[in-house]
Amino acid sequence: MSHQQYSRWVTLASMAAVGTATLLITGKLIAWLMTGSSSLLASLTDSFMDVSASIINLLAIRYAMTPADEEHRFGHGKAESLAGLIQSAFIAGSALLLVMHGISSLLKEDPILRLEAGIWVSLGSMALTLLLVGFQQFVVRRTGSVAIKADMLHYRSDLLLNGGVLLALVLAGQGWLWADGLFAVLIGLFLLWGALTIGYESVQALLDRQLPAEEQARIMALCCGVAGVHGVHDLRTRQSGPTRFVQLHLELDDQLPLVKAHQIADEAELAVRQAFERMDVIIHMDPISVVHKERQGSPIEQQ
């Protein structure tokens, strides 16, 4: 997938999330004003966080797609991970407020008015969210976007959240008024766990965590499969937005002409680029005799 196609798909997914969250906010606000339900307020607060996070995602993705410049030679891809970190902070804050409000509702057990309105809004919210998650999952499969994946996980959790609200309203209608406050607390704790998960993944990306072990093994195998390559060492990998960055050392015969060594390195780079999308590869070439001396504890400085 080209850079332009990637940008178009992730932008479309972000705009769809903003539009869906806006519709959900409108419906849930009306339903909460009609019912006074604490669990609906929890769902409404979550939707406010959704639209805030989706707008941040949209802005971050547009910035992340900006080509590299003189001050950012590796591009702006980490803006996606930064957006995920900001999302986690928003969600964690709202989750703590919901827990406090739910506890207050548990202590009061106020009756809920016009339950039918809340139930219909919850059903409609689940249908809209399901459509959005399906589209986001399609985009993630095509692009691998970290920001859209974080957004999708959040909206996927909203399906459970809206189901919980629906169950709370039904139970409250049967006279179990404590269910409304209890579900508000549970929803708050669930959102807090999701926020911590998203925050951890975002921090790991910002700290340049290595690519998955299976991807590293495949890169090594591809390079070792090129004729003239005796081995690979000092593999370093990271990911910034949609782009993977790879650095490695090839072990080549001592007497190879520079032109031939360069040709072999180009073949190895091409093999890796063809196997992975959006890959930035830097290859260093080492004489195999030097590598052997280093492995035997020679004081020769590592290349």
Short mmCIF file of C-alpha atoms in Angstrom, two decimals:
data_model
loop_
_atom_site.label_atom_id
_atom_site.label_comp_id
_atom_site.label_asym_id
_atom_site.label_seq_id
_atom_site.Cartn_x
_atom_site.Cartn_y
_atom_site.Cartn_z
CA MET A 1 0.00 0.00 0.00
CA SER A 2 1.34 3.41 -0.98
CA HIS A 3 1.79 6.29 1.46
CA GLN A 4 -1.15 8.10 -0.17
CA GLN A 5 -3.46 5.09 0.17
CA TYR A 6 -2.43 4.61 3.81
CA SER A 7 -3.17 8.26 4.54
CA ARG A 8 -6.57 8.09 2.83
CA TRP A 9 -7.75 4.98 4.69
CA VAL A 10 -6.65 6.07 8.19
CA THR A 11 -8.08 9.56 7.68
CA LEU A 12 -11.40 8.09 6.55
CA ALA A 13 -11.49 5.80 9.59
CA SER A 14 -10.77 8.71 11.92
CA MET A 15 -13.52 10.84 10.34
CA ALA A 16 -15.99 7.94 10.64
CA ALA A 17 -15.12 7.65 14.35
CA VAL A 18 -15.69 11.36 14.94
CA GLY A 19 -19.04 11.28 13.13
CA THR A 20 -20.25 8.19 14.98
CA ALA A 21 -19.19 9.52 18.39
CA THR A 22 -21.00 12.81 17.70
CA LEU A 23 -24.25 10.95 16.92
CA LEU A 24 -23.88 8.84 20.05
CA ILE A 25 -23.30 11.90 22.23
CA THR A 26 -26.47 13.54 20.95
CA GLY A 27 -28.61 10.47 21.58
CA LYS A 28 -27.15 9.65 24.98
CA LEU A 29 -27.39 13.26 26.20
CA ILE A 30 -31.10 13.35 25.39
CA ALA A 31 -31.66 9.95 27.02
CA TRP A 32 -29.74 10.91 30.17
CA LEU A 33 -31.71 14.15 30.56
CA MET A 34 -34.91 12.12 30.26
CA THR A 35 -33.94 9.27 32.61
CA GLY A 36 -31.28 10.57 35.01
CA SER A 37 -29.54 7.18 34.81
CA SER A 38 -26.01 6.99 36.22
CA SER A 39 -25.01 4.21 33.82
CA LEU A 40 -26.23 6.31 30.89
CA LEU A 41 -24.21 9.23 32.22
CA ALA A 42 -21.20 6.90 32.29
CA SER A 43 -21.85 5.93 28.68
CA LEU A 44 -22.35 9.60 27.73
CA THR A 45 -19.06 10.57 29.38
CA ASP A 46 -17.32 7.76 27.53
CA SER A 47 -18.72 9.04 24.23
CA PHE A 48 -17.40 12.52 25.02
CA MET A 49 -14.00 10.93 25.53
CA ASP A 50 -14.46 8.99 22.30
CA VAL A 51 -15.03 12.06 20.18
CA SER A 52 -12.17 13.91 21.89
CA ALA A 53 -9.83 10.98 21.32
CA SER A 54 -11.00 10.56 17.71
CA ILE A 55 -10.39 14.24 16.95
CA ILE A 56 -6.92 13.95 18.50
CA ASN A 57 -6.37 10.84 16.38
CA LEU A 58 -7.43 12.63 13.21
CA LEU A 59 -5.09 15.56 13.86
CA ALA A 60 -2.22 13.27 14.90
CA ILE A 61 -2.60 11.06 11.83
CA ARG A 62 -2.60 14.04 9.47
CA TYR A 63 0.59 15.26 11.15
CA ALA A 64 2.14 11.78 11.17
CA MET A 65 1.63 11.57 7.40
CA THR A 66 3.66 14.76 6.87
CA PRO A 67 6.84 13.91 4.92
CA ALA A 68 10.19 14.00 6.71
CA ASP A 69 11.82 17.44 6.89
CA GLU A 70 15.17 18.89 7.93
CA GLU A 71 14.27 18.85 11.63
CA HIS A 72 12.54 15.43 11.59
CA ARG A 73 14.60 13.25 9.29
CA PHE A 74 12.84 10.05 10.42
CA GLY A 75 9.41 11.51 9.70
CA HIS A 76 6.58 12.33 12.09
CA GLY A 77 5.15 8.82 12.65
CA LYS A 78 5.48 8.91 16.45
CA ALA A 79 2.66 11.45 16.53
CA GLU A 80 0.34 8.41 16.33
CA SER A 81 1.80 6.92 19.52
CA LEU A 82 1.68 10.31 21.22
CA ALA A 83 -2.03 10.52 20.32
CA GLY A 84 -2.55 7.10 21.92
CA LEU A 85 -0.85 8.33 25.11
CA ILE A 86 -3.09 11.43 25.21
CA GLN A 87 -6.14 9.20 24.69
CA SER A 88 -5.17 7.04 27.64
CA ALA A 89 -4.86 10.10 29.89
CA PHE A 90 -8.33 11.36 28.86
CA ILE A 91 -9.92 7.96 29.37
CA ALA A 92 -8.25 7.38 32.75
CA GLY A 93 -9.48 10.74 34.05
CA SER A 94 -13.06 10.14 32.95
CA ALA A 95 -12.98 6.59 34.33
CA LEU A 96 -12.07 7.80 37.81
CA LEU A 97 -14.90 10.36 37.74
CA LEU A 98 -17.37 7.66 36.68
CA VAL A 99 -16.33 5.41 39.56
CA MET A 100 -16.94 8.24 42.02
CA HIS A 101 -20.34 9.07 40.46
CA GLY A 102 -21.33 5.39 40.46
CA ILE A 103 -20.51 5.04 44.15
CA SER A 104 -22.63 8.12 44.88
CA SER A 105 -25.52 6.60 42.91
CA LEU A 106 -25.18 3.32 44.81
CA LEU A 107 -25.61 5.17 48.09
CA LYS A 108 -28.68 7.13 46.90
CA GLU A 109 -30.51 4.59 44.66
CA ASP A 110 -32.68 7.26 42.99
CA PRO A 111 -35.48 5.94 40.70
CA ILE A 112 -34.94 6.08 36.92
CA LEU A 113 -37.56 7.80 34.76
CA ARG A 114 -38.59 6.89 31.18
CA LEU A 115 -36.58 3.71 30.97
CA GLU A 116 -37.78 3.04 27.42
CA ALA A 117 -35.86 6.02 26.05
CA GLY A 118 -32.63 4.82 27.64
CA ILE A 119 -33.12 1.27 26.37
CA TRP A 120 -33.73 2.35 22.77
CA VAL A 121 -30.75 4.70 22.79
CA SER A 122 -28.52 1.91 24.14
CA LEU A 123 -29.68 -0.45 21.37
CA GLY A 124 -29.07 2.21 18.72
CA SER A 125 -25.64 2.96 20.17
CA MET A 126 -24.65 -0.70 19.97
CA ALA A 127 -25.74 -0.92 16.31
CA LEU A 128 -23.80 2.21 15.27
CA THR A 129 -20.72 1.17 17.24
CA LEU A 130 -20.76 -2.31 15.68
CA LEU A 131 -20.74 -0.80 12.18
CA LEU A 132 -17.86 1.52 13.08
CA VAL A 133 -15.76 -1.26 14.65
CA GLY A 134 -16.25 -3.40 11.54
CA PHE A 135 -14.97 -0.60 9.32
CA GLN A 136 -12.04 0.18 11.64
CA GLN A 137 -11.05 -3.50 11.70
CA PHE A 138 -11.00 -3.48 7.89
CA VAL A 139 -8.75 -0.38 7.89
CA VAL A 140 -6.38 -1.85 10.51
CA ARG A 141 -5.98 -5.01 8.42
CA ARG A 142 -5.04 -2.90 5.39
CA THR A 143 -2.81 -0.34 7.12
CA GLY A 144 -1.64 -1.65 10.52
CA SER A 145 -2.17 1.85 11.97
CA VAL A 146 -1.42 2.02 15.72
CA ALA A 147 -3.75 4.99 16.24
CA ILE A 148 -6.72 3.38 14.48
CA LYS A 149 -6.07 0.12 16.34
CA ALA A 150 -6.19 1.96 19.68
CA ASP A 151 -9.40 3.72 18.59
CA MET A 152 -10.91 0.41 17.45
CA LEU A 153 -10.12 -1.30 20.77
CA HIS A 154 -11.80 1.55 22.58
CA TYR A 155 -14.97 1.40 20.47
CA ARG A 156 -14.99 -2.39 20.72
CA SER A 157 -15.07 -2.01 24.49
CA ASP A 158 -18.01 0.37 23.99
CA LEU A 159 -20.07 -2.55 22.72
CA LEU A 160 -19.69 -4.21 26.13
CA LEU A 161 -20.24 -0.86 27.81
CA ASN A 162 -23.54 -0.21 26.01
CA GLY A 163 -24.61 -3.79 26.68
CA GLY A 164 -23.91 -3.21 30.37
CA VAL A 165 -25.95 0.00 30.34
CA LEU A 166 -28.81 -1.84 28.67
CA LEU A 167 -28.72 -4.58 31.32
CA ALA A 168 -28.53 -2.00 34.12
CA LEU A 169 -31.60 -0.18 32.81
CA VAL A 170 -33.58 -3.43 32.50
CA LEU A 171 -32.65 -4.47 36.06
CA ALA A 172 -33.48 -1.00 37.40
CA GLY A 173 -36.87 -1.29 35.71
CA GLN A 174 -37.42 -4.50 37.69
CA GLY A 175 -36.80 -2.62 40.93
CA TRP A 176 -33.09 -3.34 41.36
CA LEU A 177 -32.07 0.32 41.54
CA TRP A 178 -28.57 -0.52 42.81
CA ALA A 179 -27.77 -2.06 39.39
CA ASP A 180 -27.52 1.40 37.76
CA GLY A 181 -24.82 2.63 40.15
CA LEU A 182 -23.00 -0.71 40.18
CA PHE A 183 -22.72 -0.82 36.40
CA ALA A 184 -21.46 2.78 36.38
CA VAL A 185 -18.63 1.72 38.74
CA LEU A 186 -17.83 -1.39 36.69
CA ILE A 187 -17.79 0.61 33.46
CA GLY A 188 -15.43 3.13 35.04
CA LEU A 189 -13.03 0.38 36.14
CA PHE A 190 -13.21 -1.24 32.71
CA LEU A 191 -12.32 2.05 31.00
CA LEU A 192 -9.47 2.59 33.44
CA TRP A 193 -7.97 -0.80 32.52
CA GLY A 194 -8.31 0.03 28.82
CA ALA A 195 -6.62 3.38 29.36
CA LEU A 196 -3.66 1.74 31.09
CA THR A 197 -3.34 -0.79 28.23
CA ILE A 198 -3.37 1.89 25.53
CA GLY A 199 -0.94 4.02 27.53
CA TYR A 200 1.49 1.10 27.91
CA GLU A 201 1.46 0.32 24.17
CA SER A 202 1.96 3.98 23.30
CA VAL A 203 4.88 4.37 25.71
CA GLN A 204 6.53 1.23 24.33
CA ALA A 205 6.29 2.63 20.80
CA LEU A 206 7.73 5.98 21.91
CA LEU A 207 10.61 4.11 23.59
CA ASP A 208 11.43 2.34 20.28
CA ARG A 209 10.47 -1.17 21.30
CA GLN A 210 11.83 -3.85 18.94
CA LEU A 211 9.60 -5.36 16.26
CA PRO A 212 7.98 -8.71 17.18
CA ALA A 213 10.38 -11.66 17.41
CA GLU A 214 8.84 -13.40 14.41
CA GLU A 215 9.41 -10.33 12.22
CA GLN A 216 13.03 -10.08 13.38
CA ALA A 217 13.58 -13.76 12.60
CA ARG A 218 12.11 -13.30 9.14
CA ILE A 219 14.38 -10.33 8.42
CA MET A 220 17.42 -12.36 9.46
CA ALA A 221 16.33 -15.29 7.30
CA LEU A 222 15.74 -13.11 4.26
CA CYS A 223 19.20 -11.54 4.51
CA CYS A 224 20.95 -14.87 5.13
CA GLY A 225 19.20 -16.25 2.06
CA VAL A 226 21.03 -13.83 -0.24
CA ALA A 227 24.00 -15.40 -2.06
CA GLY A 228 27.32 -14.29 -0.55
CA VAL A 229 25.95 -13.53 2.93
CA HIS A 230 27.58 -15.69 5.64
CA GLY A 231 25.59 -14.29 8.55
CA VAL A 232 23.79 -11.32 10.08
CA HIS A 233 24.35 -9.63 13.44
CA ASP A 234 23.56 -6.46 15.40
CA LEU A 235 19.96 -6.36 14.16
CA ARG A 236 18.11 -3.32 15.51
CA THR A 237 14.47 -2.58 14.79
CA ARG A 238 11.79 -0.12 15.77
CA GLN A 239 8.54 1.30 14.43
CA SER A 240 7.40 4.90 14.09
CA GLY A 241 3.80 5.23 12.94
CA PRO A 242 3.38 3.07 9.83
CA THR A 243 7.13 2.86 9.09
CA ARG A 244 9.45 0.10 10.34
CA PHE A 245 13.13 1.00 10.74
CA VAL A 246 15.77 -1.74 10.48
CA GLN A 247 19.55 -1.62 10.94
CA LEU A 248 21.78 -4.68 10.59
CA HIS A 249 25.30 -5.90 9.74
CA LEU A 250 25.99 -8.39 6.92
CA GLU A 251 28.95 -10.78 7.20
CA LEU A 252 30.72 -10.99 3.81
CA ASP A 253 33.93 -12.48 2.36
CA ASP A 254 37.09 -10.46 3.12
CA GLN A 255 38.27 -10.13 -0.48
CA LEU A 256 35.01 -9.01 -2.08
CA PRO A 257 35.32 -5.86 -4.26
CA LEU A 258 33.40 -2.93 -2.80
CA VAL A 259 31.09 -2.89 -5.80
CA LYS A 260 30.17 -6.56 -5.29
CA ALA A 261 29.68 -6.10 -1.54
CA HIS A 262 27.40 -3.16 -2.26
CA GLN A 263 25.44 -5.25 -4.74
CA ILE A 264 24.89 -8.01 -2.16
CA ALA A 265 23.74 -5.44 0.41
CA ASP A 266 21.29 -4.02 -2.14
CA GLU A 267 19.88 -7.51 -2.77
CA ALA A 268 19.40 -8.07 0.95
CA GLU A 269 17.71 -4.70 1.35
CA LEU A 270 15.40 -5.41 -1.60
CA ALA A 271 14.45 -8.80 -0.15
CA VAL A 272 13.42 -7.18 3.15
CA ARG A 273 11.56 -4.32 1.46
CA GLN A 274 9.57 -6.73 -0.70
CA ALA A 275 8.57 -8.80 2.31
CA PHE A 276 7.44 -5.86 4.49
CA GLU A 277 5.49 -2.73 3.68
CA ARG A 278 6.87 0.71 4.56
CA MET A 279 10.33 -0.47 5.61
CA ASP A 280 13.40 1.76 6.04
CA VAL A 281 16.55 -0.41 5.92
CA ILE A 282 20.17 0.50 6.72
CA ILE A 283 22.81 -2.19 6.11
CA HIS A 284 26.45 -2.21 7.23
CA MET A 285 28.91 -4.65 5.63
CA ASP A 286 31.50 -6.45 7.80
CA PRO A 287 34.43 -8.67 6.65
CA ILE A 288 33.77 -12.11 8.08
CA SER A 289 37.29 -12.40 9.54
CA VAL A 290 36.73 -9.28 11.65
CA VAL A 291 33.45 -10.69 12.92
CA HIS A 292 35.18 -13.91 13.96
CA LYS A 293 37.87 -12.01 15.86
CA GLU A 294 35.25 -9.94 17.69
CA ARG A 295 33.34 -13.06 18.71
CA GLN A 296 36.57 -14.54 20.06
CA GLY A 297 37.08 -11.51 22.31
CA SER A 298 39.48 -9.55 20.12
CA PRO A 299 39.97 -5.92 21.17
CA ILE A 300 39.20 -4.82 17.62
CA GLU A 301 36.56 -2.14 17.79
CA GLN A 302 33.16 -3.36 16.64
CA GLN A 303 32.05 -2.00 13.32
#
